[in-house]
CSV table of C-alpha atoms in Angstrom, one decimal:
chain,number,residue,atom,x,y,z
A,1,MET,CA,0.0,0.1,0.0
A,2,ALA,CA,1.4,3.4,-1.2
A,3,LYS,CA,1.9,6.1,1.3
A,4,ARG,CA,-0.6,9.0,0.5
A,5,PRO,CA,1.2,12.2,-0.4
A,6,THR,CA,0.8,14.9,2.2
A,7,LEU,CA,-0.7,18.2,1.2
A,8,TRP,CA,0.7,20.0,4.3
A,9,ASN,CA,4.2,20.5,5.0
A,10,ARG,CA,6.6,22.5,7.3
A,11,ALA,CA,6.8,25.4,5.0
A,12,ASP,CA,2.9,25.5,4.4
A,13,GLY,CA,2.5,25.4,8.1
A,14,GLU,CA,4.9,28.4,8.8
A,15,ARG,CA,3.3,30.4,6.1
A,16,TYR,CA,-0.3,29.7,7.3
A,17,ARG,CA,0.8,30.6,10.9
A,18,ALA,CA,2.5,33.9,9.7
A,19,GLU,CA,-0.7,34.9,7.8
A,20,ALA,CA,-2.9,34.1,10.7
A,21,GLU,CA,-0.9,36.1,12.9
A,22,ARG,CA,-0.7,39.2,10.5
A,23,ALA,CA,-4.5,38.8,10.2
A,24,ALA,CA,-5.1,38.8,13.9
A,25,ALA,CA,-2.8,41.7,14.5
A,26,GLY,CA,-4.7,43.6,11.9
A,27,GLN,CA,-8.0,42.8,13.4
A,28,ILE,CA,-6.7,44.1,16.8
A,29,ALA,CA,-5.3,47.2,15.4
A,30,ARG,CA,-8.7,47.9,13.7
A,31,ARG,CA,-10.5,47.3,17.0
A,32,ASP,CA,-8.2,49.5,18.8
A,33,GLY,CA,-8.7,52.3,16.2
A,34,VAL,CA,-5.2,52.4,14.9
A,35,PRO,CA,-6.1,53.3,11.1
A,36,ILE,CA,-8.4,55.9,12.5
A,37,ALA,CA,-5.8,57.4,14.8
A,38,GLU,CA,-3.4,57.5,11.8
A,39,SER,CA,-6.0,59.6,9.7
A,40,LEU,CA,-7.2,62.0,12.3
A,41,ASP,CA,-5.7,64.9,10.4
A,42,GLU,CA,-7.8,64.0,7.4
A,43,ILE,CA,-11.0,63.2,9.5
A,44,TRP,CA,-10.9,66.0,11.9
A,45,PRO,CA,-11.4,69.0,9.5
A,46,ARG,CA,-14.3,67.4,7.9
A,47,LEU,CA,-16.2,66.6,11.1
A,48,PRO,CA,-19.6,68.5,11.3
A,49,PRO,CA,-19.7,71.0,14.2
A,50,ALA,CA,-22.0,68.8,16.4
A,51,GLU,CA,-19.6,65.8,16.0
A,52,ARG,CA,-16.6,67.8,16.5
A,53,LEU,CA,-18.3,69.3,19.7
A,54,VAL,CA,-18.7,65.8,21.2
A,55,MET,CA,-15.1,64.7,20.6
A,56,GLU,CA,-13.7,68.1,21.8
A,57,TYR,CA,-15.8,67.8,24.9
A,58,LEU,CA,-14.6,64.2,25.8
A,59,LEU,CA,-11.0,65.4,25.3
A,60,LEU,CA,-11.5,68.5,27.3
A,61,VAL,CA,-13.0,66.9,30.4
A,62,GLY,CA,-10.5,63.8,30.0
A,63,SER,CA,-13.0,61.1,29.5
A,64,PRO,CA,-12.9,58.5,26.7
A,65,THR,CA,-16.5,57.2,27.5
A,66,VAL,CA,-19.8,58.9,26.8
A,67,VAL,CA,-23.2,57.5,27.7
A,68,SER,CA,-26.3,58.0,25.5
A,69,LEU,CA,-29.5,56.4,24.3
A,70,HIS,CA,-28.7,54.3,21.2
A,71,ASN,CA,-31.9,54.5,19.2
A,72,ASP,CA,-31.8,58.4,19.0
A,73,GLY,CA,-28.9,57.8,16.7
A,74,PHE,CA,-27.0,61.0,18.0
A,75,LEU,CA,-23.6,59.2,18.1
A,76,ASP,CA,-24.2,57.0,15.0
A,77,PRO,CA,-22.0,59.2,12.8
A,78,LEU,CA,-19.1,59.2,15.2
A,79,VAL,CA,-19.4,55.3,15.4
A,80,ASP,CA,-19.6,55.1,11.6
A,81,LYS,CA,-16.3,57.3,11.2
A,82,GLY,CA,-14.7,54.9,13.9
A,83,LEU,CA,-14.2,57.7,16.6
A,84,LEU,CA,-16.5,56.0,18.9
A,85,GLN,CA,-17.3,52.2,19.4
A,86,LYS,CA,-20.4,50.6,20.7
A,87,PRO,CA,-20.0,47.9,23.5
A,88,ILE,CA,-19.2,44.6,21.9
A,89,GLY,CA,-21.7,41.6,22.5
A,90,VAL,CA,-24.7,43.9,23.6
A,91,ALA,CA,-27.8,42.9,21.6
A,92,SER,CA,-29.5,45.5,19.5
A,93,VAL,CA,-32.9,45.0,21.4
A,94,PHE,CA,-30.9,46.1,24.4
A,95,LEU,CA,-29.1,49.0,22.6
A,96,ASN,CA,-32.5,50.4,21.3
A,97,TYR,CA,-34.2,50.7,24.7
A,98,HIS,CA,-31.4,51.6,27.1
A,99,ASP,CA,-28.5,54.0,27.7
A,100,THR,CA,-25.4,52.7,26.2
A,101,THR,CA,-21.8,53.5,26.8
A,102,TYR,CA,-19.7,54.4,23.7
A,103,ASP,CA,-15.9,54.5,24.0
A,104,VAL,CA,-13.1,56.4,22.1
A,105,PRO,CA,-10.9,53.5,20.7
A,106,PRO,CA,-7.6,53.2,22.7
A,107,ALA,CA,-5.4,54.4,19.8
A,108,VAL,CA,-7.7,57.4,18.9
A,109,TRP,CA,-7.8,58.4,22.4
A,110,THR,CA,-3.9,58.4,22.6
A,111,ALA,CA,-3.5,60.4,19.6
A,112,LEU,CA,-6.1,62.9,20.7
A,113,ASN,CA,-4.4,63.5,24.0
A,114,ALA,CA,-0.9,63.3,22.4
A,115,ASN,CA,-2.0,66.2,20.1
A,116,ARG,CA,-4.4,68.1,22.3
A,117,ALA,CA,-3.2,71.5,21.0
A,118,ARG,CA,-4.2,70.6,17.5
A,119,PHE,CA,-7.7,69.6,18.6
A,120,LEU,CA,-8.6,72.3,21.3
A,121,PRO,CA,-8.3,76.1,21.5
A,122,ALA,CA,-5.2,77.2,23.1
A,123,THR,CA,-6.2,79.6,26.0
A,124,PRO,CA,-7.7,78.8,29.3
A,125,GLU,CA,-10.7,81.1,28.5
A,126,GLU,CA,-11.3,79.6,25.1
A,127,LEU,CA,-11.3,76.1,26.7
A,128,GLU,CA,-13.8,77.2,29.4
A,129,ARG,CA,-16.0,78.7,26.9
A,130,LEU,CA,-15.9,75.5,24.9
A,131,ARG,CA,-16.7,73.5,27.9
A,132,ALA,CA,-19.8,75.7,28.8
A,133,ARG,CA,-21.0,75.6,25.3
A,134,ALA,CA,-20.6,71.9,24.9
A,135,ARG,CA,-22.2,71.2,28.3
A,136,GLU,CA,-25.3,73.4,27.3
A,137,ARG,CA,-25.6,71.9,23.8
A,138,LEU,CA,-25.0,68.3,24.7
A,139,LYS,CA,-26.9,68.2,27.9
A,140,ASP,CA,-29.9,66.5,26.6
A,141,GLU,CA,-28.0,64.2,24.2
A,142,ILE,CA,-25.2,62.7,26.1
A,143,ARG,CA,-23.8,62.0,29.7
A,144,VAL,CA,-20.0,62.3,30.2
A,145,PHE,CA,-18.2,61.5,33.5
A,146,GLU,CA,-15.9,64.6,34.2
A,147,PRO,CA,-13.0,63.4,36.1
A,148,ARG,CA,-12.0,66.0,38.8
A,149,THR,CA,-8.1,66.3,37.9
A,150,GLY,CA,-6.4,66.2,34.6
A,151,SER,CA,-6.7,64.1,31.7
A,152,ALA,CA,-8.0,60.7,32.1
A,153,GLY,CA,-6.0,57.8,30.6
A,154,ARG,CA,-7.3,54.4,29.6
């Protein structure tokens, strides 16, 4: 009885493993927002004022998390652009009837904080005016936990 030729060999195994690891690393990078963080300079100027205000407010108060009712669709454009993420594994029925947390992806949050001067006004007076305007404009749409001191990390 002749031995059947194998279709799998060591070189194929190494190549398969390398491709699988590369694909997994790409998925992790996308989940963490790396491609979005790398293109913030193109995305930011095109944000409509309401979307930019949400992101500026989060950056200003140092919180990467916002709470909002999902079914009003207020944050959907930011989710579509990759600037916010919905919680993973929460059923859409739950999302439609309850407040939901949205997070800025880690790489995007890091990039925003590393380049605060590009994304926020420069003077303390301008920052305070932005904070007051954002609170007033967004008070019925979102809730943000404001840490008492400094910029919050992940």
